[in-house]
Amino acid sequence: MLSQSPGPIGIFDSGYGGLTILHGIRQLLPQYDYLYLGDNARAPYGSRSFEVVYQFTRQAVLRLFERGCQLVILGCNTASAKALRTIQQRVLPEVAPNRRVLGIIRPTVEAIGNLTQTRHVGILATEGTIRSQSYNLEIAKFHPDITVSGVACPLWAAIVEANEADSPGADYFVGKRIDQLMRKDPLIDAIILGCTHYPLLMPSIVRHVPPGVRIVPQGQYVADSLKDYLSRHAELEKLITRKGTCHYLTTENPDRFKESAQLFIHEQVNVEKTELG
């Protein structure tokens, strides 16, 4: 039986993109302790099947539970789209009924109603997130008057992880996908960046997005939502330790993680290797 001892907030991502979510949360809630887990050895998840993403995500969540996390955030759109509901419905009741796992799609969806005037919204995301229709379904639930169009950007995350975000090739692929999205629906006035890697492509994205179209990265909205969630769940909030620390786990070479992580958060990180599966 898992203990009810206080522990850090867990943040999981298939790779490095969840570091942008972690950064947003730490900016708003610096008092808590955090434990980040990147399954970098098996990234990316974007094109993997629902079953594989679920199994990988389950392994990661259980590892974070073992390390004392009472609350885990899936800082990955693909995991949130393909695994969150099954984790909540199947895993938690069986192994950790008092612990919580949250995703990052709903906070952005809840906010989008205030960010569009035309009620036409675009999604740029991985192939898996687009195919899952998760954003479309969630937006339809909260904002049935909004029209949603999505385009998969299969190379964007790989470009970021290869440290090529400022390259001419990156600019070409960013422009190509944004043009494709705007051709699908020229009335779009807000574009959700539905992958946590994409904020690192922001200079290119800004160059190619038409004037008057708002770009919506997720970090701020996830952080605001988490703050609200903890204020409404005092019994869970009491089980989060508060020393302002942040530690990192990776399934790949720790030295490579340290080097790549600095692209996302611009600080030295304390990282150890872990095995999943």
PDB file of N, CA, C and O in Angstrom, residues 43-83:
ATOM      1  N   ALA A  43      11.209   8.606 -26.128  1.00  0.00           N
ATOM      2  CA  ALA A  43      10.557   9.718 -26.830  1.00  0.00           C
ATOM      3  C   ALA A  43      10.904   9.650 -28.327  1.00  0.00           C
ATOM      4  O   ALA A  43      11.944   9.104 -28.701  1.00  0.00           O
ATOM      5  N   PRO A  44      10.030  10.224 -29.168  1.00  0.00           N
ATOM      6  CA  PRO A  44       8.756  10.887 -28.848  1.00  0.00           C
ATOM      7  C   PRO A  44       7.599   9.902 -28.780  1.00  0.00           C
ATOM      8  O   PRO A  44       7.674   8.804 -29.328  1.00  0.00           O
ATOM      9  N   TYR A  45       6.519  10.327 -28.118  1.00  0.00           N
ATOM     10  CA  TYR A  45       5.315   9.519 -28.003  1.00  0.00           C
ATOM     11  C   TYR A  45       4.295   9.839 -29.109  1.00  0.00           C
ATOM     12  O   TYR A  45       3.329   9.094 -29.273  1.00  0.00           O
ATOM     13  N   GLY A  46       4.485  10.954 -29.813  1.00  0.00           N
ATOM     14  CA  GLY A  46       3.447  11.503 -30.685  1.00  0.00           C
ATOM     15  C   GLY A  46       2.836  10.548 -31.685  1.00  0.00           C
ATOM     16  O   GLY A  46       1.637  10.604 -31.955  1.00  0.00           O
ATOM     17  N   SER A  47       3.627   9.635 -32.255  1.00  0.00           N
ATOM     18  CA  SER A  47       3.111   8.743 -33.288  1.00  0.00           C
ATOM     19  C   SER A  47       2.827   7.333 -32.764  1.00  0.00           C
ATOM     20  O   SER A  47       2.459   6.442 -33.519  1.00  0.00           O
ATOM     21  N   ARG A  48       2.990   7.119 -31.447  1.00  0.00           N
ATOM     22  CA  ARG A  48       2.766   5.786 -30.880  1.00  0.00           C
ATOM     23  C   ARG A  48       1.275   5.512 -30.675  1.00  0.00           C
ATOM     24  O   ARG A  48       0.472   6.443 -30.568  1.00  0.00           O
ATOM     25  N   SER A  49       0.916   4.245 -30.562  1.00  0.00           N
ATOM     26  CA  SER A  49      -0.488   3.850 -30.408  1.00  0.00           C
ATOM     27  C   SER A  49      -1.013   4.234 -29.028  1.00  0.00           C
ATOM     28  O   SER A  49      -0.241   4.474 -28.086  1.00  0.00           O
ATOM     29  N   PHE A  50      -2.337   4.259 -28.903  1.00  0.00           N
ATOM     30  CA  PHE A  50      -2.972   4.554 -27.620  1.00  0.00           C
ATOM     31  C   PHE A  50      -2.484   3.576 -26.550  1.00  0.00           C
ATOM     32  O   PHE A  50      -2.171   3.980 -25.423  1.00  0.00           O
ATOM     33  N   GLU A  51      -2.422   2.288 -26.870  1.00  0.00           N
ATOM     34  CA  GLU A  51      -2.063   1.271 -25.877  1.00  0.00           C
ATOM     35  C   GLU A  51      -0.625   1.451 -25.391  1.00  0.00           C
ATOM     36  O   GLU A  51      -0.340   1.353 -24.189  1.00  0.00           O
ATOM     37  N   VAL A  52       0.297   1.731 -26.314  1.00  0.00           N
ATOM     38  CA  VAL A  52       1.702   1.926 -25.930  1.00  0.00           C
ATOM     39  C   VAL A  52       1.850   3.180 -25.074  1.00  0.00           C
ATOM     40  O   VAL A  52       2.534   3.163 -24.039  1.00  0.00           O
ATOM     41  N   VAL A  53       1.206   4.275 -25.478  1.00  0.00           N
ATOM     42  CA  VAL A  53       1.286   5.509 -24.688  1.00  0.00           C
ATOM     43  C   VAL A  53       0.706   5.278 -23.293  1.00  0.00           C
ATOM     44  O   VAL A  53       1.270   5.729 -22.290  1.00  0.00           O
ATOM     45  N   TYR A  54      -0.395   4.551 -23.211  1.00  0.00           N
ATOM     46  CA  TYR A  54      -0.986   4.250 -21.906  1.00  0.00           C
ATOM     47  C   TYR A  54      -0.020   3.451 -21.036  1.00  0.00           C
ATOM     48  O   TYR A  54       0.191   3.786 -19.858  1.00  0.00           O
ATOM     49  N   GLN A  55       0.585   2.400 -21.595  1.00  0.00           N
ATOM     50  CA  GLN A  55       1.497   1.560 -20.813  1.00  0.00           C
ATOM     51  C   GLN A  55       2.710   2.356 -20.334  1.00  0.00           C
ATOM     52  O   GLN A  55       3.123   2.248 -19.168  1.00  0.00           O
ATOM     53  N   PHE A  56       3.294   3.146 -21.226  1.00  0.00           N
ATOM     54  CA  PHE A  56       4.460   3.961 -20.848  1.00  0.00           C
ATOM     55  C   PHE A  56       4.084   4.979 -19.764  1.00  0.00           C
ATOM     56  O   PHE A  56       4.829   5.197 -18.803  1.00  0.00           O
ATOM     57  N   THR A  57       2.933   5.628 -19.949  1.00  0.00           N
ATOM     58  CA  THR A  57       2.493   6.657 -18.991  1.00  0.00           C
ATOM     59  C   THR A  57       2.188   6.025 -17.637  1.00  0.00           C
ATOM     60  O   THR A  57       2.534   6.575 -16.582  1.00  0.00           O
ATOM     61  N   ARG A  58       1.565   4.867 -17.658  1.00  0.00           N
ATOM     62  CA  ARG A  58       1.270   4.146 -16.411  1.00  0.00           C
ATOM     63  C   ARG A  58       2.561   3.844 -15.648  1.00  0.00           C
ATOM     64  O   ARG A  58       2.644   4.053 -14.422  1.00  0.00           O
ATOM     65  N   GLN A  59       3.572   3.364 -16.359  1.00  0.00           N
ATOM     66  CA  GLN A  59       4.854   3.065 -15.718  1.00  0.00           C
ATOM     67  C   GLN A  59       5.449   4.317 -15.070  1.00  0.00           C
ATOM     68  O   GLN A  59       5.970   4.269 -13.946  1.00  0.00           O
ATOM     69  N   ALA A  60       5.363   5.429 -15.776  1.00  0.00           N
ATOM     70  CA  ALA A  60       5.942   6.678 -15.265  1.00  0.00           C
ATOM     71  C   ALA A  60       5.187   7.187 -14.042  1.00  0.00           C
ATOM     72  O   ALA A  60       5.793   7.621 -13.049  1.00  0.00           O
ATOM     73  N   VAL A  61       3.863   7.141 -14.102  1.00  0.00           N
ATOM     74  CA  VAL A  61       3.049   7.598 -12.977  1.00  0.00           C
ATOM     75  C   VAL A  61       3.336   6.749 -11.733  1.00  0.00           C
ATOM     76  O   VAL A  61       3.524   7.282 -10.627  1.00  0.00           O
ATOM     77  N   LEU A  62       3.420   5.436 -11.909  1.00  0.00           N
ATOM     78  CA  LEU A  62       3.707   4.563 -10.770  1.00  0.00           C
ATOM     79  C   LEU A  62       5.100   4.840 -10.190  1.00  0.00           C
ATOM     80  O   LEU A  62       5.297   4.783  -8.973  1.00  0.00           O
ATOM     81  N   ARG A  63       6.066   5.153 -11.057  1.00  0.00           N
ATOM     82  CA  ARG A  63       7.400   5.485 -10.559  1.00  0.00           C
ATOM     83  C   ARG A  63       7.354   6.765  -9.723  1.00  0.00           C
ATOM     84  O   ARG A  63       7.984   6.854  -8.653  1.00  0.00           O
ATOM     85  N   LEU A  64       6.618   7.749 -10.172  1.00  0.00           N
ATOM     86  CA  LEU A  64       6.500   8.997  -9.408  1.00  0.00           C
ATOM     87  C   LEU A  64       5.749   8.770  -8.098  1.00  0.00           C
ATOM     88  O   LEU A  64       6.085   9.375  -7.074  1.00  0.00           O
ATOM     89  N   PHE A  65       4.752   7.892  -8.127  1.00  0.00           N
ATOM     90  CA  PHE A  65       4.072   7.531  -6.879  1.00  0.00           C
ATOM     91  C   PHE A  65       5.060   6.885  -5.908  1.00  0.00           C
ATOM     92  O   PHE A  65       5.062   7.183  -4.709  1.00  0.00           O
ATOM     93  N   GLU A  66       5.901   5.981  -6.439  1.00  0.00           N
ATOM     94  CA  GLU A  66       6.897   5.311  -5.590  1.00  0.00           C
ATOM     95  C   GLU A  66       7.846   6.318  -4.947  1.00  0.00           C
ATOM     96  O   GLU A  66       8.347   6.103  -3.837  1.00  0.00           O
ATOM     97  N   ARG A  67       8.096   7.421  -5.660  1.00  0.00           N
ATOM     98  CA  ARG A  67       9.000   8.451  -5.140  1.00  0.00           C
ATOM     99  C   ARG A  67       8.265   9.466  -4.260  1.00  0.00           C
ATOM    100  O   ARG A  67       8.817  10.511  -3.925  1.00  0.00           O
ATOM    101  N   GLY A  68       7.031   9.171  -3.898  1.00  0.00           N
ATOM    102  CA  GLY A  68       6.330   9.977  -2.896  1.00  0.00           C
ATOM    103  C   GLY A  68       5.387  11.033  -3.417  1.00  0.00           C
ATOM    104  O   GLY A  68       4.811  11.793  -2.626  1.00  0.00           O
ATOM    105  N   CYS A  69       5.195  11.108  -4.732  1.00  0.00           N
ATOM    106  CA  CYS A  69       4.295  12.134  -5.287  1.00  0.00           C
ATOM    107  C   CYS A  69       2.840  11.761  -5.019  1.00  0.00           C
ATOM    108  O   CYS A  69       2.384  10.681  -5.409  1.00  0.00           O
ATOM    109  N   GLN A  70       2.101  12.656  -4.379  1.00  0.00           N
ATOM    110  CA  GLN A  70       0.667  12.456  -4.156  1.00  0.00           C
ATOM    111  C   GLN A  70      -0.146  13.006  -5.334  1.00  0.00           C
ATOM    112  O   GLN A  70      -1.302  12.627  -5.532  1.00  0.00           O
ATOM    113  N   LEU A  71       0.472  13.893  -6.092  1.00  0.00           N
ATOM    114  CA  LEU A  71      -0.173  14.520  -7.246  1.00  0.00           C
ATOM    115  C   LEU A  71       0.803  14.482  -8.415  1.00  0.00           C
ATOM    116  O   LEU A  71       1.972  14.860  -8.263  1.00  0.00           O
ATOM    117  N   VAL A  72       0.333  14.010  -9.568  1.00  0.00           N
ATOM    118  CA  VAL A  72       1.171  13.955 -10.768  1.00  0.00           C
ATOM    119  C   VAL A  72       0.474  14.711 -11.896  1.00  0.00           C
ATOM    120  O   VAL A  72      -0.725  14.521 -12.145  1.00  0.00           O
ATOM    121  N   ILE A  73       1.226  15.572 -12.563  1.00  0.00           N
ATOM    122  CA  ILE A  73       0.733  16.293 -13.738  1.00  0.00           C
ATOM    123  C   ILE A  73       1.335  15.635 -14.977  1.00  0.00           C
ATOM    124  O   ILE A  73       2.555  15.495 -15.076  1.00  0.00           O
ATOM    125  N   LEU A  74       0.501  15.229 -15.917  1.00  0.00           N
ATOM    126  CA  LEU A  74       0.999  14.737 -17.202  1.00  0.00           C
ATOM    127  C   LEU A  74       1.328  15.963 -18.058  1.00  0.00           C
ATOM    128  O   LEU A  74       0.456  16.529 -18.716  1.00  0.00           O
ATOM    129  N   GLY A  75       2.602  16.386 -18.019  1.00  0.00           N
ATOM    130  CA  GLY A  75       3.015  17.597 -18.727  1.00  0.00           C
ATOM    131  C   GLY A  75       3.267  17.310 -20.195  1.00  0.00           C
ATOM    132  O   GLY A  75       4.199  17.853 -20.786  1.00  0.00           O
ATOM    133  N   CYS A  76       2.453  16.477 -20.787  1.00  0.00           N
ATOM    134  CA  CYS A  76       2.630  15.978 -22.153  1.00  0.00           C
ATOM    135  C   CYS A  76       1.245  15.890 -22.780  1.00  0.00           C
ATOM    136  O   CYS A  76       0.355  15.244 -22.219  1.00  0.00           O
ATOM    137  N   ASN A  77       1.049  16.545 -23.918  1.00  0.00           N
ATOM    138  CA  ASN A  77      -0.258  16.526 -24.559  1.00  0.00           C
ATOM    139  C   ASN A  77      -0.634  15.137 -25.054  1.00  0.00           C
ATOM    140  O   ASN A  77      -1.790  14.728 -24.962  1.00  0.00           O
ATOM    141  N   THR A  78       0.349  14.392 -25.590  1.00  0.00           N
ATOM    142  CA  THR A  78       0.044  13.053 -26.101  1.00  0.00           C
ATOM    143  C   THR A  78      -0.409  12.144 -24.963  1.00  0.00           C
ATOM    144  O   THR A  78      -1.402  11.411 -25.091  1.00  0.00           O
ATOM    145  N   ALA A  79       0.294  12.167 -23.832  1.00  0.00           N
ATOM    146  CA  ALA A  79      -0.108  11.357 -22.680  1.00  0.00           C
ATOM    147  C   ALA A  79      -1.451  11.819 -22.128  1.00  0.00           C
ATOM    148  O   ALA A  79      -2.295  10.993 -21.748  1.00  0.00           O
ATOM    149  N   SER A  80      -1.668  13.138 -22.093  1.00  0.00           N
ATOM    150  CA  SER A  80      -2.955  13.656 -21.619  1.00  0.00           C
ATOM    151  C   SER A  80      -4.092  13.209 -22.533  1.00  0.00           C
ATOM    152  O   SER A  80      -5.189  12.880 -22.077  1.00  0.00           O
ATOM    153  N   ALA A  81      -3.814  13.189 -23.850  1.00  0.00           N
ATOM    154  CA  ALA A  81      -4.844  12.821 -24.821  1.00  0.00           C
ATOM    155  C   ALA A  81      -5.116  11.328 -24.836  1.00  0.00           C
ATOM    156  O   ALA A  81      -6.266  10.890 -24.935  1.00  0.00           O
ATOM    157  N   LYS A  82      -4.068  10.518 -24.731  1.00  0.00           N
ATOM    158  CA  LYS A  82      -4.210   9.075 -24.958  1.00  0.00           C
ATOM    159  C   LYS A  82      -4.268   8.224 -23.694  1.00  0.00           C
ATOM    160  O   LYS A  82      -4.689   7.074 -23.756  1.00  0.00           O
ATOM    161  N   ALA A  83      -3.830   8.766 -22.555  1.00  0.00           N
ATOM    162  CA  ALA A  83      -3.688   7.911 -21.369  1.00  0.00           C
ATOM    163  C   ALA A  83      -4.378   8.437 -20.118  1.00  0.00           C
ATOM    164  O   ALA A  83      -4.676   7.647 -19.214  1.00  0.00           O
TER     165      ALA A  83
END
